[in-house]
XYZ file of N, CA and C in Angstrom:
870
model
N -14.356 6.407 7.227
C -12.926 6.287 6.572
C -12.288 4.952 6.919
N -11.783 3.971 6.087
C -11.408 2.611 6.493
C -9.602 3.020 6.742
N -8.897 2.379 7.597
C -7.464 2.665 7.763
C -6.903 0.955 7.669
N -5.659 1.275 7.114
C -5.013 -0.090 6.713
C -3.637 0.061 7.391
N -2.949 -0.900 7.337
C -1.392 -1.019 7.694
C -0.607 -1.603 6.541
N 0.673 -0.924 6.075
C 1.466 -1.560 5.222
C 2.454 -2.692 6.253
N 2.333 -3.910 6.099
C 3.191 -4.822 6.882
C 4.551 -5.173 6.387
N 5.875 -4.910 6.883
C 7.014 -5.347 6.112
C 6.876 -6.947 5.773
N 6.995 -7.336 4.876
C 7.273 -8.860 4.071
C 8.676 -9.102 3.985
N 9.515 -8.338 4.454
C 11.051 -8.485 3.963
C 11.913 -8.198 5.380
N 13.021 -8.425 5.023
C 14.029 -7.798 6.131
C 14.342 -9.082 6.979
N 15.513 -8.857 7.646
C 16.532 -9.641 8.770
C 15.151 -10.280 9.714
N 14.632 -9.443 10.355
C 13.570 -10.052 11.469
C 12.097 -10.412 10.920
N 12.270 -10.621 9.450
C 10.679 -11.418 9.131
C 10.975 -12.862 8.809
N 10.144 -13.566 9.488
C 10.078 -14.780 9.099
C 8.486 -15.311 9.205
N 8.164 -16.601 8.956
C 6.540 -17.020 9.029
C 6.201 -16.561 10.556
N 6.941 -16.672 11.631
C 6.485 -16.239 12.932
C 5.794 -14.827 12.959
N 7.028 -14.167 12.426
C 6.658 -12.533 12.549
C 5.595 -11.944 11.880
N 5.428 -12.820 10.496
C 4.198 -12.365 9.654
C 3.012 -12.651 10.334
N 3.127 -13.731 11.231
C 1.903 -14.022 11.886
C 1.394 -13.176 12.738
N 2.473 -12.575 13.544
C 2.104 -11.737 14.653
C 1.673 -10.524 14.136
N 2.459 -10.155 13.245
C 1.961 -8.745 12.283
C 0.462 -9.084 12.062
N 0.040 -10.082 11.358
C -1.258 -10.107 10.764
C -2.093 -10.283 12.137
N -1.772 -10.698 13.284
C -2.838 -10.800 14.415
C -2.867 -9.637 15.151
N -1.742 -8.821 15.229
C -1.777 -7.329 15.535
C -2.608 -6.422 14.778
N -2.267 -6.632 13.565
C -3.193 -5.438 12.448
C -4.886 -5.972 12.714
N -5.079 -7.153 12.687
C -6.691 -7.556 12.626
C -7.015 -7.611 14.201
N -6.197 -7.908 15.262
C -6.927 -7.718 16.565
C -6.824 -6.231 16.809
N -6.236 -5.326 16.486
C -6.440 -3.904 16.711
C -7.634 -3.345 16.140
N -7.935 -4.066 15.238
C -9.319 -3.306 14.516
C -9.154 -2.704 13.295
N -8.045 -2.841 12.785
C -7.778 -2.159 11.410
C -8.324 -3.052 10.325
N -8.539 -2.242 9.013
C -9.562 -2.646 7.933
C -8.787 -3.535 6.981
N -7.372 -2.948 6.594
C -6.623 -3.743 5.740
C -5.323 -4.023 5.976
N -4.663 -5.174 5.608
C -3.263 -5.609 5.850
C -2.490 -5.710 4.387
N -1.755 -4.694 4.086
C -0.967 -4.878 2.933
C 0.583 -5.207 2.802
N 0.843 -5.711 1.786
C 2.564 -5.853 1.700
C 3.119 -5.788 0.776
N 4.627 -5.658 0.367
C 5.077 -4.887 -0.894
C 5.389 -5.987 -1.989
N 6.111 -5.679 -2.773
C 6.308 -6.733 -4.081
C 7.634 -6.596 -4.470
N 8.335 -7.528 -4.555
C 9.680 -7.739 -5.104
C 10.011 -9.156 -5.440
N 10.381 -9.420 -6.661
C 10.598 -10.838 -7.041
C 12.086 -11.383 -6.960
N 12.972 -10.575 -7.483
C 14.365 -10.609 -7.665
C 15.248 -9.556 -6.684
N 15.746 -10.076 -5.703
C 16.323 -9.006 -4.859
C 17.604 -8.738 -5.076
N 17.780 -7.988 -6.115
C 18.966 -7.428 -6.802
C 19.553 -6.403 -5.869
N 20.638 -5.909 -5.902
C 21.341 -5.057 -5.185
C 20.448 -3.808 -5.002
N 20.012 -3.309 -6.034
C 19.272 -1.900 -5.792
C 18.025 -2.180 -4.851
N 17.609 -3.300 -4.933
C 16.313 -3.860 -4.199
C 16.817 -3.942 -2.761
N 17.731 -4.746 -2.565
C 18.539 -5.235 -1.246
C 18.979 -3.830 -0.404
N 19.461 -2.874 -1.108
C 19.689 -1.765 -0.184
C 18.646 -1.342 0.534
N 17.409 -1.514 0.100
C 16.141 -0.936 1.068
C 15.472 -2.075 1.404
N 15.243 -3.162 0.783
C 14.307 -3.892 1.376
C 15.340 -5.689 1.182
N 15.860 -5.608 2.041
C 16.962 -6.911 2.102
C 16.094 -8.408 2.391
N 16.755 -9.376 1.831
C 15.843 -10.836 1.763
C 16.083 -11.019 3.475
N 15.206 -11.795 3.855
C 14.217 -12.668 2.941
C 13.078 -11.700 2.589
N 12.301 -11.950 1.256
C 11.627 -11.532 0.738
C 10.473 -12.176 0.506
N 9.182 -12.053 1.106
C 7.847 -13.144 0.774
C 7.157 -12.368 -0.395
N 7.271 -13.488 -1.092
C 6.515 -13.091 -2.389
C 4.888 -12.774 -1.972
N 4.250 -11.556 -2.497
C 3.266 -11.242 -2.112
C 1.753 -11.878 -2.176
N 1.911 -12.497 -3.244
C 0.644 -13.628 -3.340
C 0.657 -14.913 -2.537
N 1.898 -15.292 -2.412
C 2.009 -16.320 -1.513
C 1.971 -15.919 -0.163
N 2.655 -15.134 0.362
C 2.355 -14.547 1.794
C 0.756 -14.155 2.172
N 0.252 -13.497 0.956
C -1.247 -13.192 1.387
C -2.041 -14.561 1.416
N -1.902 -15.118 0.587
C -2.504 -16.505 0.689
C -2.454 -17.186 2.152
N -1.263 -17.205 2.561
C -1.045 -17.767 3.644
C -1.813 -16.880 4.980
N -1.592 -15.726 4.929
C -2.163 -14.763 5.732
C -3.889 -14.899 5.841
N -4.202 -15.220 4.692
C -5.699 -15.403 4.380
C -6.282 -16.358 5.297
N -5.493 -17.435 5.487
C -5.897 -18.579 6.363
C -5.884 -18.380 7.805
N -4.905 -17.282 8.357
C -4.577 -17.059 9.477
C -5.431 -15.908 10.097
N -6.248 -15.256 9.396
C -7.333 -14.097 9.542
C -8.633 -14.603 9.318
N -9.334 -13.488 9.554
C -10.986 -13.773 9.224
C -11.619 -12.528 8.765
N -11.044 -11.060 9.303
C -11.848 -10.067 8.800
C -11.115 -9.434 8.282
N -9.776 -8.826 8.153
C -9.159 -7.996 7.624
C -8.976 -8.208 6.254
N -9.084 -7.147 5.373
C -8.944 -7.128 3.810
C -7.386 -7.525 3.663
N -6.999 -7.701 2.685
C -5.799 -8.405 2.400
C -5.204 -7.518 1.030
N -3.882 -7.029 0.836
C -3.609 -6.312 -0.325
C -2.006 -6.202 -0.953
N -2.118 -5.693 -2.084
C -0.617 -5.299 -2.234
C -0.307 -3.706 -2.702
N 0.803 -3.270 -2.034
C 1.032 -1.945 -2.087
C 2.722 -1.947 -2.327
N 3.006 -1.863 -3.707
C 2.323 -2.200 -4.816
C 2.909 -3.414 -5.581
N 1.761 -4.225 -6.176
C 2.098 -5.259 -7.190
C 2.780 -4.386 -8.373
N 4.273 -4.909 -8.642
C 4.826 -4.359 -9.775
C 4.290 -5.314 -11.204
N 3.734 -4.397 -11.861
C 2.641 -5.512 -12.930
C 3.697 -6.169 -14.209
N 4.507 -5.077 -14.318
C 5.300 -6.148 -15.364
C 6.151 -6.950 -14.932
N 6.266 -7.560 -13.876
C 7.148 -8.469 -13.634
C 6.725 -9.745 -14.074
N 5.013 -10.032 -14.060
C 4.522 -11.230 -14.282
C 3.406 -11.175 -15.344
N 3.234 -12.289 -15.994
C 2.415 -12.589 -17.293
C 1.015 -12.023 -16.654
N 0.313 -11.111 -17.400
C -1.065 -10.800 -16.927
C -1.764 -11.836 -16.932
N -1.860 -12.928 -17.288
C -2.811 -13.894 -16.792
C -2.394 -14.833 -15.994
N -1.182 -14.806 -15.731
C -0.674 -15.282 -14.068
C -1.309 -14.227 -13.336
N -1.227 -12.787 -13.254
C -1.516 -12.188 -12.144
C -3.148 -12.391 -11.955
N -3.898 -12.408 -13.046
C -5.284 -12.666 -13.385
C -5.713 -13.774 -12.388
N -5.197 -14.696 -12.824
C -5.205 -15.924 -11.838
C -5.320 -16.172 -10.468
N -4.038 -15.791 -10.475
C -3.667 -15.610 -8.784
C -4.533 -14.784 -8.096
N -4.698 -13.678 -8.478
C -5.555 -12.513 -7.724
C -6.809 -12.815 -7.561
N -7.512 -13.617 -8.893
C -8.947 -14.409 -8.662
C -8.786 -15.566 -7.641
N -7.794 -16.187 -7.555
C -7.918 -17.528 -6.370
C -7.823 -16.994 -5.513
N -7.021 -15.985 -5.032
C -6.620 -15.538 -3.733
C -7.838 -14.779 -3.226
N -8.609 -14.092 -4.061
C -10.080 -13.315 -3.764
C -10.851 -14.434 -3.294
N -11.015 -15.672 -4.062
C -11.826 -16.586 -3.712
C -11.268 -17.119 -2.493
N -9.936 -17.410 -2.315
C -9.580 -18.185 -0.810
C -9.880 -17.655 0.313
N -9.919 -16.106 0.112
C -9.933 -15.177 1.095
C -11.407 -14.600 1.459
N -12.298 -15.174 0.689
C -13.609 -14.660 0.932
C -13.810 -13.475 0.221
N -13.498 -12.962 -0.829
C -13.346 -11.632 -1.306
C -12.739 -10.437 -0.638
N -11.498 -10.863 -0.201
C -10.898 -9.630 0.810
C -10.000 -9.076 -0.012
N -9.515 -9.303 -1.176
C -8.265 -8.991 -1.850
C -8.446 -7.484 -2.472
N -7.428 -6.714 -2.213
C -7.409 -5.500 -2.888
C -6.056 -5.601 -3.498
N -6.170 -5.277 -4.659
C -4.913 -5.641 -5.765
C -4.307 -3.656 -6.165
N -3.405 -3.677 -5.219
C -2.522 -2.096 -5.492
C -1.429 -2.609 -6.492
N -1.213 -1.732 -7.702
C -0.304 -1.934 -8.613
C 0.571 -0.752 -8.867
N 1.567 -0.635 -9.517
C 2.415 -0.132 -9.982
C 3.395 -0.416 -10.890
N 4.263 0.424 -11.487
C 4.946 0.269 -12.717
C 6.172 -0.432 -12.171
N 6.719 0.076 -10.992
C 8.134 -0.468 -10.534
C 9.332 0.520 -10.484
N 10.415 0.372 -10.339
C 11.536 1.435 -10.144
C 12.715 0.870 -10.330
N 12.930 -0.451 -9.747
C 14.449 -0.996 -9.522
C 15.181 -1.613 -11.240
N 15.948 -0.891 -11.598
C 16.417 -1.282 -12.931
C 16.960 -2.782 -12.876
N 17.916 -2.743 -12.017
C 18.561 -4.346 -11.825
C 17.570 -5.193 -11.708
N 16.620 -5.167 -11.076
C 15.347 -6.192 -10.838
C 14.826 -6.496 -12.418
N 14.697 -5.272 -13.082
C 13.920 -5.491 -14.329
C 15.006 -6.123 -15.292
N 16.162 -5.896 -15.296
C 17.246 -6.442 -16.208
C 16.981 -7.958 -15.860
N 17.438 -8.395 -14.529
C 17.436 -9.713 -14.151
C 16.207 -10.669 -14.486
N 14.929 -9.891 -14.615
C 13.568 -10.451 -15.174
C 13.406 -10.465 -16.517
N 14.375 -9.969 -17.339
C 14.308 -9.998 -18.758
C 13.188 -8.831 -19.162
N 12.716 -7.711 -18.293
C 11.643 -6.990 -18.645
C 12.045 -5.547 -19.006
N 12.232 -5.054 -20.069
C 12.474 -3.713 -20.563
C 11.923 -2.728 -19.599
N 13.081 -2.029 -19.280
C 12.747 -1.124 -17.842
C 12.017 0.181 -18.742
N 12.314 0.725 -19.886
C 11.793 1.769 -20.279
C 10.289 1.801 -20.758
N 9.945 0.440 -20.813
C 8.495 0.070 -21.424
C 7.605 -0.468 -20.275
N 8.122 -0.100 -18.960
C 7.325 -0.517 -17.666
C 5.918 0.058 -17.845
N 6.116 1.307 -18.338
C 4.500 2.245 -18.331
C 3.704 1.621 -19.225
N 4.246 1.612 -20.598
C 3.173 0.977 -21.620
C 2.948 -0.610 -21.092
N 3.777 -1.337 -20.544
C 3.517 -2.825 -20.238
C 2.502 -2.851 -19.351
N 2.725 -2.031 -18.128
C 1.640 -1.979 -17.016
C 0.219 -1.647 -17.463
N 0.039 -0.672 -18.542
C -1.334 -0.598 -18.836
C -1.615 -1.534 -19.752
N -0.933 -1.861 -20.708
C -1.321 -3.331 -21.628
C -1.786 -4.783 -20.712
N -0.873 -4.887 -19.370
C -1.314 -5.918 -18.636
C -2.529 -5.753 -17.976
N -2.686 -4.236 -17.302
C -3.897 -4.089 -16.281
C -5.235 -4.560 -17.434
N -5.196 -4.100 -18.820
C -6.244 -4.349 -19.694
C -6.387 -5.980 -19.662
N -5.425 -6.430 -20.079
C -5.663 -7.958 -19.875
C -6.136 -8.709 -18.577
N -5.892 -8.056 -17.654
C -6.369 -8.771 -16.468
C -7.649 -8.236 -16.521
N -8.052 -7.117 -16.572
C -9.570 -6.944 -16.635
C -10.558 -7.608 -17.408
N -9.567 -7.667 -18.605
C -10.600 -8.763 -19.594
C -10.663 -9.997 -19.314
N -9.773 -10.613 -18.580
C -9.845 -12.190 -18.134
C -10.609 -12.262 -17.251
N -10.691 -11.158 -16.185
C -11.936 -11.274 -15.240
C -13.349 -11.159 -15.841
N -13.472 -10.286 -16.598
C -14.745 -9.962 -17.211
C -15.293 -11.191 -18.099
N -14.240 -12.242 -18.550
C -14.587 -13.221 -19.339
C -15.112 -14.395 -18.521
N -14.930 -14.199 -17.019
C -15.217 -15.160 -15.903
C -14.916 -16.499 -16.341
N -15.388 -17.362 -16.361
C -14.832 -18.846 -16.420
C -13.835 -19.184 -15.604
N -12.712 -19.541 -15.462
C -11.862 -19.731 -14.751
C -10.857 -18.659 -13.877
N -11.083 -17.445 -14.294
C -10.867 -16.345 -13.654
C -11.924 -15.690 -12.856
N -12.935 -16.376 -12.622
C -14.034 -15.574 -11.571
C -13.230 -14.881 -10.834
N -13.091 -13.741 -10.485
C -12.553 -12.820 -9.810
C -13.345 -11.899 -8.614
N -14.561 -12.087 -8.588
C -15.719 -11.577 -7.797
C -15.440 -9.647 -8.008
N -15.292 -9.250 -6.880
C -15.254 -7.715 -6.779
C -13.720 -7.380 -6.494
N -12.768 -7.456 -7.355
C -11.388 -7.024 -6.815
C -11.154 -5.520 -7.414
N -11.161 -4.667 -6.316
C -10.384 -3.326 -6.657
C -8.830 -3.278 -7.004
N -8.965 -2.408 -8.146
C -7.621 -2.131 -8.399
C -7.040 -0.505 -8.073
N -6.225 -0.512 -7.230
C -5.455 0.490 -6.890
C -4.248 1.092 -7.332
N -4.315 2.230 -8.031
C -3.310 2.349 -9.008
C -2.154 3.381 -8.460
N -1.104 2.676 -8.215
C -0.088 3.508 -7.445
C 0.605 4.818 -8.447
N 1.723 5.277 -8.027
C 2.090 6.601 -8.726
C 2.120 8.000 -8.319
N 2.675 8.670 -8.052
C 2.623 9.867 -7.764
C 2.495 10.987 -8.927
N 2.905 10.558 -10.081
C 3.079 11.364 -10.986
C 2.061 11.520 -11.733
N 1.819 12.625 -12.742
C 0.553 12.796 -13.439
C 0.343 11.644 -14.119
N 1.374 10.941 -14.907
C 1.093 9.726 -15.528
C 0.287 8.808 -14.668
N 0.835 8.517 -13.508
C 0.212 7.536 -12.541
C -1.327 8.165 -12.472
N -1.656 9.340 -12.184
C -2.778 9.980 -12.280
C -3.482 9.462 -13.084
N -3.195 9.560 -14.591
C -3.988 9.182 -15.831
C -4.156 7.848 -15.866
N -3.204 6.971 -15.387
C -3.438 5.659 -15.456
C -4.603 5.136 -14.320
N -4.577 5.819 -13.391
C -5.548 5.583 -12.262
C -7.109 6.032 -12.815
N -7.263 6.956 -13.415
C -8.316 7.585 -14.116
C -8.628 6.428 -14.772
N -7.962 5.850 -15.660
C -8.404 4.903 -16.881
C -8.637 3.641 -16.358
N -7.726 3.348 -15.567
C -7.687 1.708 -14.929
C -7.957 1.232 -13.861
N -8.165 2.148 -12.656
C -8.189 1.915 -11.530
C -9.492 2.225 -10.825
N -9.909 1.587 -9.665
C -11.160 2.093 -8.854
C -10.507 3.236 -7.961
N -9.383 3.253 -7.383
C -8.438 4.354 -6.512
C -7.145 4.556 -7.091
N -7.057 5.857 -6.695
C -5.440 6.383 -6.656
C -4.910 5.951 -5.550
N -3.623 5.369 -5.515
C -3.017 5.049 -4.338
C -1.267 6.012 -4.470
N -1.376 7.036 -4.018
C 0.015 7.699 -3.934
C 0.632 7.300 -2.390
N 2.014 7.431 -2.591
C 2.718 7.048 -1.286
C 3.381 8.014 -0.982
N 3.595 8.562 0.365
C 4.521 9.166 1.131
C 4.458 10.545 0.252
N 3.890 11.477 1.047
C 3.737 12.786 0.815
C 3.282 13.980 1.748
N 3.955 15.196 1.386
C 3.317 16.413 2.291
C 1.725 16.552 1.793
N 1.037 16.889 3.042
C -0.290 17.579 2.906
C -0.689 18.361 1.657
N 0.141 19.201 1.698
C 0.093 20.547 0.583
C 0.209 19.943 -0.502
N 1.186 19.110 -0.910
C 1.315 18.192 -2.289
C 0.015 17.459 -2.496
N -0.710 16.829 -1.484
C -1.765 15.923 -1.554
C -3.045 16.593 -2.157
N -3.008 17.874 -1.594
C -4.378 18.561 -1.715
C -4.284 19.029 -3.138
N -3.179 19.510 -3.623
C -2.923 20.136 -5.199
C -3.178 18.879 -5.826
N -2.521 17.798 -5.542
C -2.771 16.550 -6.668
C -4.156 16.153 -6.662
N -4.939 16.322 -5.760
C -6.214 15.776 -5.743
C -6.962 16.809 -6.606
N -6.711 17.915 -6.625
C -7.415 18.970 -7.669
C -6.864 18.585 -9.174
N -5.585 18.236 -9.255
C -5.264 17.679 -10.772
C -5.931 16.445 -11.092
N -6.019 15.305 -10.057
C -6.737 14.276 -10.300
C -8.003 14.404 -10.834
N -8.924 15.322 -10.321
C -10.276 15.811 -10.699
C -10.342 16.265 -11.981
N -9.085 17.074 -12.083
C -9.129 17.871 -13.647
C -8.822 16.763 -14.573
N -8.036 16.018 -14.443
C -7.475 14.887 -15.212
C -8.918 13.962 -15.591
N -9.704 13.495 -14.739
C -10.698 12.698 -14.930
C -11.889 13.512 -15.549
N -11.899 14.776 -15.357
C -12.723 15.581 -16.088
C -12.502 15.820 -17.642
N -11.198 15.778 -17.919
C -10.658 15.963 -19.255
C -11.020 14.823 -20.258
N -10.838 13.572 -19.395
C -11.020 12.077 -19.965
C -12.485 11.927 -19.853
N -13.406 12.374 -19.193
C -14.706 12.086 -19.366
C -15.178 10.720 -18.472
N -14.067 10.824 -17.305
C -14.410 9.658 -16.647
C -14.565 10.129 -15.168
N -15.241 8.767 -14.488
C -15.068 9.283 -12.866
C -13.958 9.560 -12.256
N -13.997 10.610 -11.120
C -12.820 10.259 -10.227
C -12.189 9.219 -9.532
N -11.349 8.681 -9.417
C -11.183 7.582 -8.575
C -11.324 7.697 -7.067
N -11.516 6.579 -6.550
C -11.482 7.089 -5.214
C -9.962 7.424 -4.430
N -9.778 7.947 -3.498
C -8.575 8.229 -2.871
C -8.228 7.023 -1.955
N -7.031 6.360 -1.743
C -6.552 5.421 -1.023
C -5.196 5.503 -0.548
N -4.516 6.590 -0.282
C -3.358 7.086 0.095
C -2.552 6.038 1.068
N -1.441 5.991 0.638
C -0.233 5.157 1.893
C 0.525 6.408 2.491
N 0.584 6.646 3.817
C 1.404 7.483 4.658
C 2.189 6.791 5.499
N 3.375 7.478 5.686
C 4.305 6.948 6.825
C 3.667 7.009 8.051
N 3.867 6.401 8.974
C 3.548 6.423 10.572
C 4.649 6.514 11.356
N 4.823 7.697 11.812
C 6.149 7.853 12.905
C 5.619 8.991 13.978
N 5.457 8.548 15.108
C 5.004 9.421 16.014
C 6.247 9.923 17.017
N 6.434 11.322 17.084
C 7.394 11.653 17.562
C 7.052 12.488 18.962
N 8.024 12.624 19.750
C 7.714 13.084 21.260
C 7.279 14.391 21.278
N 7.930 15.115 20.165
C 7.717 16.755 19.928
C 7.230 16.982 18.825
N 6.291 17.753 18.376
C 5.800 18.213 17.166
C 7.119 18.387 15.939
N 6.745 18.065 14.623
C 7.719 18.607 13.706
C 7.432 19.597 13.163
N 8.255 20.407 12.533
C 7.938 21.777 12.091
C 8.597 21.693 10.542
N 8.210 22.576 9.670
C 8.887 22.952 8.497
C 7.826 22.133 7.190
N 8.176 22.774 5.839
C 6.998 22.294 4.752
C 7.514 20.849 4.355
N 8.686 20.347 4.794
C 8.986 19.185 4.175
C 8.326 17.906 5.143
N 7.552 18.321 6.241
C 7.107 17.379 7.056
C 6.090 16.340 6.315
N 6.167 15.089 6.417
C 5.452 14.112 5.455
C 4.299 13.837 6.225
N 2.868 13.727 5.558
C 2.129 13.543 6.322
C 2.131 12.190 6.981
N 1.655 11.976 8.268
C 1.976 10.903 9.189
C 3.075 10.855 10.168
N 3.669 11.819 10.053
C 4.759 12.016 10.918
C 4.830 12.971 11.700
N 5.422 12.899 13.237
C 5.159 13.988 13.812
C 4.700 13.796 15.180
N 4.309 14.623 15.949
C 3.421 14.385 17.261
C 2.192 13.423 16.828
N 1.640 12.895 18.332
C 0.358 12.186 17.908
C -0.820 13.009 17.601
N -0.967 14.375 18.070
C -1.741 15.457 17.499
C -1.626 15.692 16.011
N -0.323 15.641 15.698
C -0.119 16.172 13.942
C -0.569 14.834 13.382
N -0.347 13.772 13.785
C -0.649 12.478 12.946
C -1.939 12.189 13.146
N -3.067 12.356 13.825
C -4.017 12.286 14.162
C -5.019 13.374 13.295
N -4.398 14.815 13.154
C -4.786 15.824 12.471
C -4.742 15.655 10.711
N -3.376 15.001 10.584
C -3.262 14.553 9.261
C -4.171 13.370 8.738
N -4.761 12.429 9.378
C -5.593 11.623 8.932
C -6.728 12.226 9.057
N -7.459 12.968 9.675
C -8.578 13.908 9.670
C -8.647 14.559 8.279
N -7.423 15.145 8.170
C -7.332 16.005 7.124
C -7.641 15.334 5.587
N -6.843 14.179 5.514
C -6.899 13.178 4.617
C -8.616 13.055 4.208
N -9.267 12.403 5.424
C -10.431 12.022 5.259
C -11.394 13.498 4.697
N -11.166 14.700 5.247
C -11.793 15.529 4.727
C -11.420 16.262 3.220
N -10.241 15.500 2.833
C -9.906 15.829 1.312
C -10.523 14.780 0.446
N -11.210 13.859 0.771
C -11.911 12.651 0.222
C -11.397 11.305 0.504
N -10.370 11.046 1.293
C -10.020 9.652 1.081
C -11.206 8.550 1.802
N -11.223 7.542 1.102
C -11.981 6.804 1.567
C -11.265 5.527 2.445
N -9.867 5.413 2.377
C -8.935 4.566 3.034
C -7.532 5.438 3.264
N -6.851 5.329 4.373
C -5.552 5.486 4.555
C -4.665 4.357 5.059
N -3.681 4.060 4.273
C -2.697 3.128 4.883
C -1.630 3.919 5.514
N -1.245 3.012 6.583
C -0.347 3.549 7.431
C 0.766 2.740 7.394
N 2.291 3.330 7.209
C 3.491 2.599 6.910
C 4.247 2.950 8.251
N 4.658 1.943 9.026
C 5.361 2.302 10.010
C 6.633 1.753 9.920
N 6.998 1.486 8.560
C 8.353 1.081 8.291
C 9.347 2.547 8.080
N 10.294 2.757 8.378
C 11.076 4.028 8.790
C 12.074 3.953 7.815
N 12.423 2.725 7.003
C 13.476 2.520 6.126
C 14.708 1.805 6.352
N 14.938 1.651 7.585
C 16.202 0.907 8.137
C 15.714 -0.430 8.450
N 16.346 -1.343 7.696
C 15.866 -3.088 7.474
C 16.164 -3.447 8.986
N 16.857 -3.074 9.927
C 16.918 -3.616 11.284
C 15.694 -3.216 12.009
N 14.985 -2.508 11.326
C 13.600 -2.235 12.314
C 12.753 -3.770 12.312
N 12.884 -4.389 11.071
C 12.230 -5.488 11.328
C 12.453 -6.708 12.351
N 13.315 -6.629 13.108
C 13.924 -7.239 14.212
C 13.292 -6.726 15.267
N 12.557 -5.822 15.457
C 11.997 -5.130 16.571
C 10.796 -4.366 16.333
N 9.565 -4.913 16.188
C 8.428 -4.415 15.488
C 7.507 -3.908 16.648
N 8.169 -4.157 17.890
C 7.221 -3.399 19.064
C 7.052 -1.971 18.898
N 7.981 -1.341 18.496
C 7.833 0.069 18.313
C 6.796 0.508 17.264
N 6.795 -0.105 16.324
C 5.592 0.278 15.458
C 4.156 -0.422 15.965
N 4.320 -1.534 16.517
C 2.933 -1.998 16.828
C 2.662 -0.907 18.210
N 3.652 -0.560 18.927
C 2.631 0.502 19.787
C 2.291 1.931 19.214
N 2.826 2.198 17.885
C 2.483 3.533 17.422
C 0.898 3.157 16.737
N 1.022 1.659 16.385
C -0.359 1.377 15.789
C -1.451 1.079 16.971
N -1.113 0.413 18.141
C -1.932 0.386 19.053
C -2.501 1.917 19.281
N -1.608 2.997 19.694
C -1.915 4.292 19.796
C -3.221 4.977 19.075
N -2.969 4.804 17.389
C -3.677 5.139 16.704
C -5.022 4.403 16.801
N -5.079 3.201 17.046
C -6.230 2.482 17.128
C -7.140 2.699 18.613
N -6.464 2.946 19.340
C -7.244 3.446 20.772
C -7.835 4.755 20.307
N -7.206 5.625 19.616
C -7.953 6.680 19.316
C -9.183 6.802 18.538
N -9.001 5.776 17.642
C -9.998 5.428 16.554
C -11.041 5.082 17.229
N -10.763 4.252 18.301
C -11.767 3.589 19.071
C -12.465 4.389 19.989
N -12.019 5.581 20.506
C -12.256 6.502 21.403
C -11.852 6.184 22.794
N -10.783 5.229 22.723
C -10.248 5.215 24.010
C -8.871 5.473 23.958
N -8.205 6.641 24.185
C -7.051 7.095 23.652
C -5.887 6.577 24.838
N -4.808 6.148 23.915
C -3.737 5.695 24.963
C -2.597 7.026 25.048
N -2.646 7.462 26.440
C -1.887 8.655 26.657
C -0.526 8.666 26.626
N 0.150 7.366 26.323
C 1.427 7.192 26.205
C 2.172 8.455 25.285
N 1.601 8.391 24.207
C 1.902 9.607 23.138
C 1.260 10.664 23.001
N 0.403 10.733 23.805
C -0.515 11.930 23.524
C -0.111 13.475 24.346
N -0.217 14.222 23.524
C 0.069 15.794 24.180
C -1.556 16.469 24.264
N -1.622 17.247 25.331
C -3.150 17.807 25.582
C -3.199 18.836 24.445
N -4.359 18.924 23.836
C -4.731 19.995 22.932
C -5.331 21.388 23.674
N -4.623 22.363 23.142
C -5.244 23.569 23.794
C -6.850 23.475 24.085
């Protein structure tokens, strides 16, 4: 199973130098994938969670491709209705070529009503537009020519049943975000049933989970996968593997934009996970197993 990292490409502590450090940290620790988020117009509803500066994902990933050599690069998630589909098809194809085929295109329908209004895109039609745009993008890639894309996997985000159906129809993988393990286990069963109903293969599983290591275990049914003691986090990652996840993306951003000024906490958590993955555990966060 591959493990990726969602890197904050926004917030008061983020600048080109910080993005470089994030990329060097993620690749240096041996992670398989580096992903960034997408917003175009930082309207008040967006700024509340993801304040400026916000580095546009294609631009940022193209730059990061030049300062990395191995790690794959992706979006979690590109908001498909925000851009003309032929523009997305060309930018993704070009980025894939420039990075040596390292692009993963994670996509979603979006949620920020004010941002949709600022861009002149009808919010109520975002699902239909996403489906149409993805079909156009795939058609452009299939025609080859100026849109030679190589093998760009599309990961379809969305935790809803609609998102699952879209993943079955139009994606190589389903990419749900932040959930409990019980929810994910039941959702995988629904995904398989949906694929069977449509007579299509079951998409690969590529979930994104929070990464928050605590000193003591967390209890309760609301505990999200990826948060809790190190034992709990490692067990969650293993549970996702056993449920069939081919990739797990770790998201160390806890929701406070001030965190972007102090990424060392996130880097330490990632280093701890990387050490255990490599078989050389860092005991700073570790509790002994019985």
